[in-house]
Coordinates of C-alpha atoms in Angstrom, one line a residue:
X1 CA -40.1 0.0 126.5
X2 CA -37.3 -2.2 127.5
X3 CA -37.0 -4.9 129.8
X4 CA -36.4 -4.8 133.1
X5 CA -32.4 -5.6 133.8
X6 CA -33.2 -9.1 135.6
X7 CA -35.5 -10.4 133.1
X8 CA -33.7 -9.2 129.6
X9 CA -30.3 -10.4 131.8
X10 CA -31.6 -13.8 132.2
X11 CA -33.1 -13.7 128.2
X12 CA -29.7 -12.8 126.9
X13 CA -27.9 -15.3 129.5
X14 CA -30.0 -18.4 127.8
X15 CA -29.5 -16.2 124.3
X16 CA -25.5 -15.7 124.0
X17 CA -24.8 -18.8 126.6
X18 CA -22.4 -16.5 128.9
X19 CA -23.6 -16.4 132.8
X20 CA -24.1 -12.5 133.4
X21 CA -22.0 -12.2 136.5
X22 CA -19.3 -9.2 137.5
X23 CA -16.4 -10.5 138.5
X24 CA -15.1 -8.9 141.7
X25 CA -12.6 -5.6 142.1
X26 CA -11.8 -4.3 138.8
X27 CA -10.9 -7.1 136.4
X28 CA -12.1 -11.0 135.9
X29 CA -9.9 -13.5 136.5
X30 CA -9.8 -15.8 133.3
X31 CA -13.5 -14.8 132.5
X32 CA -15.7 -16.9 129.6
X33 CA -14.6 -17.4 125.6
X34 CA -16.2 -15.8 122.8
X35 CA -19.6 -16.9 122.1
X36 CA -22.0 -17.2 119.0
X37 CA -23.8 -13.6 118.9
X38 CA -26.3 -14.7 116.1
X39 CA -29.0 -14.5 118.8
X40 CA -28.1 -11.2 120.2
X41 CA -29.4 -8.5 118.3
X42 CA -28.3 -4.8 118.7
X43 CA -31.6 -4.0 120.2
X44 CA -31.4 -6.5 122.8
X45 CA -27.6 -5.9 123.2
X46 CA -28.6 -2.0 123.8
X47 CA -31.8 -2.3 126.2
X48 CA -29.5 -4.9 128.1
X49 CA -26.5 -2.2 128.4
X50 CA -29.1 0.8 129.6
X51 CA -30.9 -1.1 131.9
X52 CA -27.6 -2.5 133.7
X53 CA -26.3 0.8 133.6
X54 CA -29.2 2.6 135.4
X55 CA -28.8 0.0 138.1
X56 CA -25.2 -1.0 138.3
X57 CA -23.4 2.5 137.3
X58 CA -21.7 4.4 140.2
X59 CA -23.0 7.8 138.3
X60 CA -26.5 6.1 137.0
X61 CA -28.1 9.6 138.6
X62 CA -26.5 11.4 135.7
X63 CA -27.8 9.3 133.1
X64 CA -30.7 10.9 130.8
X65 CA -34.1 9.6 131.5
X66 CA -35.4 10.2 128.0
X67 CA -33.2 7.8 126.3
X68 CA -34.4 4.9 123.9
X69 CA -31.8 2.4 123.1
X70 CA -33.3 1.3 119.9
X71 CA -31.7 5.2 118.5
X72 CA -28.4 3.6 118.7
X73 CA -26.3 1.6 116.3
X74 CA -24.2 0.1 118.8
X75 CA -23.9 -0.3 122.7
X76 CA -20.5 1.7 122.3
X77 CA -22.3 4.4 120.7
X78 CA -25.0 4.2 123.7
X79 CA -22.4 4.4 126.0
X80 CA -21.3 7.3 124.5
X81 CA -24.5 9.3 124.9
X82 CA -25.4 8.4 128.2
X83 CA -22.0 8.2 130.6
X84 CA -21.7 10.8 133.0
X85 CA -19.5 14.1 132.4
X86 CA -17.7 12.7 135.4
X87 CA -16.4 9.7 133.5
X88 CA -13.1 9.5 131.5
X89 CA -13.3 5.7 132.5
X90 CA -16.0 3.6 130.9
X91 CA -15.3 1.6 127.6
X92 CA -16.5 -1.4 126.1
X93 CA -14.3 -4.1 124.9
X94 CA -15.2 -7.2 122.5
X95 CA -15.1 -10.3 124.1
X96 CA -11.7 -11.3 121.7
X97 CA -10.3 -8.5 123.2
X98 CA -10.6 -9.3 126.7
X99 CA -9.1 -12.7 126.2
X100 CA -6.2 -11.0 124.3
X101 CA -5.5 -8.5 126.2
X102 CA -6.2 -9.6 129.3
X103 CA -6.2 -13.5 129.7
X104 CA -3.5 -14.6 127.0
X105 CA -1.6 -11.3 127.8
X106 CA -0.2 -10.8 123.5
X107 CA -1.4 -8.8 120.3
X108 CA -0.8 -8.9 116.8
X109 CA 2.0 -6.5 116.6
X110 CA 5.7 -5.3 116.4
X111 CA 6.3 -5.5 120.0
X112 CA 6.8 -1.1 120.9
X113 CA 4.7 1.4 122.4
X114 CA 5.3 4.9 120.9
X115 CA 5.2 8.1 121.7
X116 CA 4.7 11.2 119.0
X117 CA 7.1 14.3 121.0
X118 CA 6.3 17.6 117.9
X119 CA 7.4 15.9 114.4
X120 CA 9.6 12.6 115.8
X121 CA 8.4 9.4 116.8
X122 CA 10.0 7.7 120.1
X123 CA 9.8 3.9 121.4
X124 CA 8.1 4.2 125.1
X125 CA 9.2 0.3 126.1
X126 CA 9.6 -2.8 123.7
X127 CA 8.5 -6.1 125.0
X128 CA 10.6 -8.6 125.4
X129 CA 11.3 -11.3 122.5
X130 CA 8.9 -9.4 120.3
X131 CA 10.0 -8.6 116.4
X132 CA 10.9 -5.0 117.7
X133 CA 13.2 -6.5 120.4
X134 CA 14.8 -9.2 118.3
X135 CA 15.5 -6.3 115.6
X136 CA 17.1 -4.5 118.3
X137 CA 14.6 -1.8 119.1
X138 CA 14.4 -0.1 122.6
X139 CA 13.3 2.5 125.2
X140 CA 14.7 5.8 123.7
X141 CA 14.9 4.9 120.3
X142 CA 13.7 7.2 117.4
X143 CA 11.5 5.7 114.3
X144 CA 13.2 7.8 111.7
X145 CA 11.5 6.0 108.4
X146 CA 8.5 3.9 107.8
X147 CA 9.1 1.9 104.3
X148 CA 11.5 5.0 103.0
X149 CA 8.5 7.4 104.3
X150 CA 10.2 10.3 106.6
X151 CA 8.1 9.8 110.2
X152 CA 7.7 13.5 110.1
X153 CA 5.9 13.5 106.5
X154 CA 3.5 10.6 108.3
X155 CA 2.8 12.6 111.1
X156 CA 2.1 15.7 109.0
X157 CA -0.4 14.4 106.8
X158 CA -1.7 11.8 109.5
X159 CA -1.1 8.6 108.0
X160 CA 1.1 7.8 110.8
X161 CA -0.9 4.6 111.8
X162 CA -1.8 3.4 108.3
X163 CA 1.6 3.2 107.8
X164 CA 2.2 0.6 110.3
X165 CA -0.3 -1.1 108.6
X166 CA -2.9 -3.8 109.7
X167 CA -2.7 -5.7 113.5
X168 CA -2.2 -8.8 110.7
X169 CA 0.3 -11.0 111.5
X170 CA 2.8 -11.6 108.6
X171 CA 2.5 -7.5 108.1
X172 CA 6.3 -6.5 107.4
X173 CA 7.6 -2.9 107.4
X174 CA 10.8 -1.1 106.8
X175 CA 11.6 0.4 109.6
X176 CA 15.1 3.0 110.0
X177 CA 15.5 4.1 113.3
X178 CA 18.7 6.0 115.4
X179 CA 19.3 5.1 118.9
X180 CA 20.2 7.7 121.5
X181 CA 23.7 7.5 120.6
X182 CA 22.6 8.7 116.9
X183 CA 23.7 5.1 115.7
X184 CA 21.0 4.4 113.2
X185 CA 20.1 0.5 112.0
X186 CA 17.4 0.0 109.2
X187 CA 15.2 -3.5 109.4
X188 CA 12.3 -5.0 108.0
X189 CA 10.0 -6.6 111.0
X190 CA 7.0 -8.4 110.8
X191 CA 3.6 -8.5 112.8
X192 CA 3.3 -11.9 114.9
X193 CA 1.6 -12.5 118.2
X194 CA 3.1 -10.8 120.6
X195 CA 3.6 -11.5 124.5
X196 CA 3.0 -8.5 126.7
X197 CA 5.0 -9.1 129.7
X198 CA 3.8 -7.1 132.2
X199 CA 7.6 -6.2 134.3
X200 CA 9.5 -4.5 131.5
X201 CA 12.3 -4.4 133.8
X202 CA 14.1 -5.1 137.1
X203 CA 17.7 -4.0 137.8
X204 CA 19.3 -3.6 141.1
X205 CA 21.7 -0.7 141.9
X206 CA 24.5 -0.4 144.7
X207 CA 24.9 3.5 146.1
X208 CA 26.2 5.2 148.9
X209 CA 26.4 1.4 150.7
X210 CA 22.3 0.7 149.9
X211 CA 20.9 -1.7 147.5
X212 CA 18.2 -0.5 145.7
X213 CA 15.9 -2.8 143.6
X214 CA 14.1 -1.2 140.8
X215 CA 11.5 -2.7 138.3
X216 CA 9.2 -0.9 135.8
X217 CA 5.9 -2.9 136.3
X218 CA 3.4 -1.8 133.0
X219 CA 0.4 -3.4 133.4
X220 CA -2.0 -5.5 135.8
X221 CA -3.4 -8.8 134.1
X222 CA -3.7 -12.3 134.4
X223 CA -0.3 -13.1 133.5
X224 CA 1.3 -10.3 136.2
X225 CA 0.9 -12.3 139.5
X226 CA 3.7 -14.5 138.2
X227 CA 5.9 -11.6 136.7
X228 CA 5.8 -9.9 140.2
X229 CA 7.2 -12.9 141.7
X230 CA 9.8 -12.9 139.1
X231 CA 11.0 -9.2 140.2
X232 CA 10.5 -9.7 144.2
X233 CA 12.5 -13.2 143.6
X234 CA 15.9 -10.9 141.8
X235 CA 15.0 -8.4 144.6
X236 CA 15.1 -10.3 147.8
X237 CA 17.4 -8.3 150.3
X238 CA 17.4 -4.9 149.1
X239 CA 17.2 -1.9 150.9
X240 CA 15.5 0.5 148.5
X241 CA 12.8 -0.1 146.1
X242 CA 12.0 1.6 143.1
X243 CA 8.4 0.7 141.6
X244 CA 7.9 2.5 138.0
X245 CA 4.4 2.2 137.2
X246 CA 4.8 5.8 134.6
X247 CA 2.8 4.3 131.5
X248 CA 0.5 2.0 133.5
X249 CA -2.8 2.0 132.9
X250 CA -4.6 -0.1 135.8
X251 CA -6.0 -3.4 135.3
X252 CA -7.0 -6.0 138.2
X253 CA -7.4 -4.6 141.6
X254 CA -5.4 -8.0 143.0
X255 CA -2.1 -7.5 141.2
X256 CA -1.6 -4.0 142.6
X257 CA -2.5 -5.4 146.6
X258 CA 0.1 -8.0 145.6
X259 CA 3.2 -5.4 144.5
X260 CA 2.1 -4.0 147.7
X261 CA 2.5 -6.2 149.8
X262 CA 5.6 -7.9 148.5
X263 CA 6.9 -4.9 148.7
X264 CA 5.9 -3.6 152.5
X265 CA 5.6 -7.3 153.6
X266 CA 4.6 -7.5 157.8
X267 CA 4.5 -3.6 158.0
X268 CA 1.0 -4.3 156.3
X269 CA 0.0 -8.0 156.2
X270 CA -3.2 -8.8 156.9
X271 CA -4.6 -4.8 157.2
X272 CA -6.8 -3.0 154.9
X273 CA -5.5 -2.2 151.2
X274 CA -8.5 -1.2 150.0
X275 CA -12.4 -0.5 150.3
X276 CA -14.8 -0.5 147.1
X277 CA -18.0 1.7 147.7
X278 CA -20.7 0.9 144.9
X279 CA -23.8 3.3 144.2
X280 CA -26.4 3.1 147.0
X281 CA -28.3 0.6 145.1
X282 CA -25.6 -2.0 145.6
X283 CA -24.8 -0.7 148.9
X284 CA -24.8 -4.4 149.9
X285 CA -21.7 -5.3 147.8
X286 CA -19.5 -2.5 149.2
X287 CA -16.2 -4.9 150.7
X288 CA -12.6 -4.3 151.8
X289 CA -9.8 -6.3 150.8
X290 CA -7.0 -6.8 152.8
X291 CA -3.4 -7.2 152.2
X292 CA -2.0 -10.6 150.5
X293 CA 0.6 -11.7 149.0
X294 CA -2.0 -13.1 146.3
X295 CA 0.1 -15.2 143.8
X296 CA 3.4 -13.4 145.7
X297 CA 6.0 -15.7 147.1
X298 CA 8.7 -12.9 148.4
X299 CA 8.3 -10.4 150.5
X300 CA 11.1 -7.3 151.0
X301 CA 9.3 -5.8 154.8
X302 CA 10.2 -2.5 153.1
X303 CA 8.8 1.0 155.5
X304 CA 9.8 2.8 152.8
X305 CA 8.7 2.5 148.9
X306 CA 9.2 5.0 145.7
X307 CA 6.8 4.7 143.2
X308 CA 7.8 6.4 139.6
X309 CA 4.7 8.0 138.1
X310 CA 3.0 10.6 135.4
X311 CA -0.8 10.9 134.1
X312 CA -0.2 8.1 132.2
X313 CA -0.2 6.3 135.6
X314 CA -3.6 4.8 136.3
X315 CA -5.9 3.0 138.6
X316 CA -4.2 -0.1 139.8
X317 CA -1.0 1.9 140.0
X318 CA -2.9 4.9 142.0
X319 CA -3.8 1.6 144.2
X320 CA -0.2 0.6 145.3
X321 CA 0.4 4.1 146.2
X322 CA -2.7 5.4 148.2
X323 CA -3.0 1.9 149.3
X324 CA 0.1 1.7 151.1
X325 CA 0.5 5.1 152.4
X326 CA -1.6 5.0 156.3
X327 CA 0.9 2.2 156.8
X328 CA 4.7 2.9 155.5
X329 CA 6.3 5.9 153.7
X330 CA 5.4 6.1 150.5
X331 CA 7.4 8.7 148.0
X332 CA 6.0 9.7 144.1
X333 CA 8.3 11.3 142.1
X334 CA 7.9 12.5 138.7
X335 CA 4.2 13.7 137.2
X336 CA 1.0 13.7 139.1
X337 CA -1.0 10.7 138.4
X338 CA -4.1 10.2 135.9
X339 CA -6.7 10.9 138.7
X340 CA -8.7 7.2 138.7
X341 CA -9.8 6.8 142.3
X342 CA -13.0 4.8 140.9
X343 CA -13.3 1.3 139.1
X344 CA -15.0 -1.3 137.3
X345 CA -16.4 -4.7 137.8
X346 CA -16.5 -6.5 133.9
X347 CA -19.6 -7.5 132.8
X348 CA -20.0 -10.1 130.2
X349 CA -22.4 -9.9 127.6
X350 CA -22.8 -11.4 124.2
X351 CA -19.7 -11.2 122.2
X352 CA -18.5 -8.2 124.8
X353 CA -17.4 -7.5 128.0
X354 CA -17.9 -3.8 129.4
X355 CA -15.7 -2.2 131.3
X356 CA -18.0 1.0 132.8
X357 CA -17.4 2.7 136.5
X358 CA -18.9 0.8 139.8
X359 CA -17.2 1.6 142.4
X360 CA -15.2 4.2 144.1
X361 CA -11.6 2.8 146.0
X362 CA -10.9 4.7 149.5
X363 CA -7.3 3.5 151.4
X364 CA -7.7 2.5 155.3
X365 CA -7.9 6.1 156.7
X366 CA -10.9 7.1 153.7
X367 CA -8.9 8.6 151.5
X368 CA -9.9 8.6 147.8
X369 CA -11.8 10.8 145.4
X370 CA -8.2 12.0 144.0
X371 CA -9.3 13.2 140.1
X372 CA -6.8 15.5 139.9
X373 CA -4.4 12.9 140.4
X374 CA -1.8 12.2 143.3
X375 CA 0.8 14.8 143.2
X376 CA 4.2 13.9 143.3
X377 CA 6.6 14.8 146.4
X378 CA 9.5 15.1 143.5
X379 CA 8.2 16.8 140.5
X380 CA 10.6 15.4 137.4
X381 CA 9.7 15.0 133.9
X382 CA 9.5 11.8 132.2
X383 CA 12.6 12.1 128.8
X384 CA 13.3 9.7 126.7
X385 CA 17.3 9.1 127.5
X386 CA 17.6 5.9 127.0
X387 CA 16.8 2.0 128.1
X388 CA 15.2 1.2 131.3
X389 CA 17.6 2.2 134.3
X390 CA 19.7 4.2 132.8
X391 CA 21.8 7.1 134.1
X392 CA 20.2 10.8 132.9
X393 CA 16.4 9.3 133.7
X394 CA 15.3 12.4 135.5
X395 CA 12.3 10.5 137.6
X396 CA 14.6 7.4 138.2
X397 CA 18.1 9.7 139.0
X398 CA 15.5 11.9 141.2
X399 CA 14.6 8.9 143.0
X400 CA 18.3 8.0 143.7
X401 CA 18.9 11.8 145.3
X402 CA 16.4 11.4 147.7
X403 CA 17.3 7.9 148.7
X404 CA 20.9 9.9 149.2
X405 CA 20.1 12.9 150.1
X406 CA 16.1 12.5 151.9
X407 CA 15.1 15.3 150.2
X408 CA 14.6 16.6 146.6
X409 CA 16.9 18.1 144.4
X410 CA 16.7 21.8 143.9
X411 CA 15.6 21.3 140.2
X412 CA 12.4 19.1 141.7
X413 CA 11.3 21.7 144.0
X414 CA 9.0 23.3 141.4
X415 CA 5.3 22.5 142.0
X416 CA 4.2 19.2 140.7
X417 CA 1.1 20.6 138.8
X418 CA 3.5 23.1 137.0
X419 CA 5.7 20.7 135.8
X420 CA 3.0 18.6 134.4
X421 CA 1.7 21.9 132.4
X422 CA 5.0 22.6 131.5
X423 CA 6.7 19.8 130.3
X424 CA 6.2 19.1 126.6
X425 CA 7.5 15.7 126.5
X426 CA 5.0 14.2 129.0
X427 CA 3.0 11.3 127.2
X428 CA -0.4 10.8 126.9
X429 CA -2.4 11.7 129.8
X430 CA -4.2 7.9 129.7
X431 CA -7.7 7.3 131.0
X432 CA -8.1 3.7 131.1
X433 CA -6.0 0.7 129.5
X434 CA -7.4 1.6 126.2
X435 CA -5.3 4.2 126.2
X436 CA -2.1 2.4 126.9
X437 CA -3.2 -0.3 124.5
X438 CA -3.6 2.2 121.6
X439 CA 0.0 3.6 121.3
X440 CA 1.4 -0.9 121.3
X441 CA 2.0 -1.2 117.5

């Protein structure tokens, strides 16, 4: 039998010499360093992991009550076995990871996020002063050849991934790619570390006498306080804003109250953003944060915001929208959302961190529970065209119609649900950052 979850808490606190303590509303702030796991032993690791999860998990009712952690090889397999049907949420990440990912915001890499659309291979986004970028990669491009392989071959056989070879830096590939435009260039680019800045983009756009801002915000870590300011600082004074959050897959609750708020400004200051309701055996931790500018400096007193999304929109992202909507007028065009209205508080253990469901997120008038996602006023379908605020972007040029117009175009009026089935190009449908992270080579 194992220990109970205070006792083997405190034993593997004094064992891996990390302080066992969830950091608050969906992400840690910095969190601890890697640690020496030579004391923590699978076992351990495992009765550690089901007995915090029987107390701490939002769906702990679902877990089985016949499970020995000793019949699993690792706590991710554990977590495997016991999370609820409910959950498309939960993961596990390795303490290195966290700080990667998270805290130093960069990966060993080529600097593009992909997207597979039948037998071709598209860039999603490149980030900025990566080897991609500096080979002249971008949005819309199409990875034609992987050292002289066709990408079509790769896919066929499934060697895609293997053919990008290692996350070690100094790994160099051939790449030929064609840009929109059917120009095609042909490269070699090697791994390095690679900075993931978290805007991808931030234009600003004159039409019919309005100034509209626009930025494509693609993550919410540690390092995206500061690249918020950076897009509300070349935004100040517009009239319209754009937010694209459509391959965003969450990250810390505080990032997303402070697009909010820079964005709605005294319309919202000070209210409720958002509540976090824990299972009733933490009933005493349930809290509601309020709107602050956080790390923000600029604010744009904006009652009207449009927020670009599809199901690879997640968490965080869902955040800004149902956050902000009992207070200004909030319109989502594009694909309905990946349906996260729950979230996590890390939990550090050992060499890991865990990243399994809490809490459920409710806006000021209740509203939450949205697993189906949040349906778009403007159904549009995300296509590869092109860079980042370019003309032909069906979610982006819907957005500018209704700014125009204050209604959607006729080709939007089909049903948002529909045009999710329907649309073939869509990517991913993400559940969690993993998923996001998984298609950055």
């Amino acid at each position: 039998m194992s220990m109970t979850y205070n006792k083997l808490a405190r034993s593997l606190a004094l064992l891996c010499g990390l302080p066992l303590l969830a950091s608050c509303g969906g992400g840690g702030g910095s969190g601890n360093g890697s640690v020496d796991t030579g004391s923590c032993s699978v076992n351990e690791q495992n009765a550690f992991f089901l007995d915090y999860m029987r107390e701490n998990y939002f769906w702990y009712e679902d877990i089985p009550a016949n499970i020995d952690p000793t019949d699993y090889s690792s706590v991710f397999a554990l977590l495997d076995a016991i999370r609820s049907p409910q959950d498309r949420f939960s993961y596990v990440l390795t303490e290195q990871e966290y700080q990667e990912r998270f805290v130093n915001a960069e990966y060993v890499g080529f600097g593009f996020s992909t997207r597979v659309v039948g037998s071709g291979l598209f860039i999603n986004y490149v980030f900025a002063d990566s080897p991609a970028a500096t080979a002249g990669m971008s949005r819309g491009d199409e990875i034609l050849e992987i050292d002289g392989v066709a990408v079509a071959t790769l896919i066929a056989n499934g060697t895609l991934n293997s053919a990008l070879g290692p996350a070690e830096e100094g790994t160099a590939i051939t790449f030929r790619w064609a840009k929109p435009s059917g120009a095609e260039q042909t490269d070699v680019i090697t791994k390095t570390a690679v900075e993931t800045n978290t805007v991808l983009a931030i234009e600003r756009f004159a039409q019919d006498g309005k100034d509209i801002g626009y930025y494509v915000l693609n993550s919410f870590i540690d390092r995206t306080g500061a690249d918020l300011n950076s897009a509300y600082n070349a935004l100040v004074g517009v009239d319209e804003l754009i937010i694209d959050v459509r391959y965003n897959g969450g990250g810390l609750i505080r990032y997303a109250n402070q697009a909010a708020t820079q964005a709605a400004g005294n319309n919202v200051m000070g209210n409720p953003f958002v509540s976090l309701i824990y299972n009733d055996k933490n009933s005493d931790r349930n809290n509601t944060s309020l709107f602050q500018l956080v790390d923000g400096v600029q604010q744009l007193n904006l009652e009207r915001v449009f927020v670009l999304t599809t199901g690879a929109s997640c968490s965080s992202s869902e955040l800004i929208i149902n956050g902000l909507k009992p207070y200004i007028d909030v319109v989502v065009i594009g694909q309905p959302t990946c349906g996260k209205p729950v979230g996590q508080s890390p939990q550090p253990f050992c060499d890991k961190r865990s990243f399994v469901i809490n809490f459920e997120t409710v806006n000021a008038d209740g509203e939450g529970r949205y697993f189906d996602g949040l349906m778009p006023q403007c159904a549009a379908a995300d296509r590869l065209v092109g860079d980042w605020g370019v003309n032909g972007d069906p979610l982006l040029d819907e957005a500018k119609h209704y700014i125009s117009f204050d209604n959607c175009s006729p080709s939007a009026q089909t049903s948002a649900q529909q045009a999710w089935l329907s649309d073939k190009d869509k990517p991913v449908r993400a559940a969690n950052l993993l998923e996001q992270w998984r298609r950055e080579f």
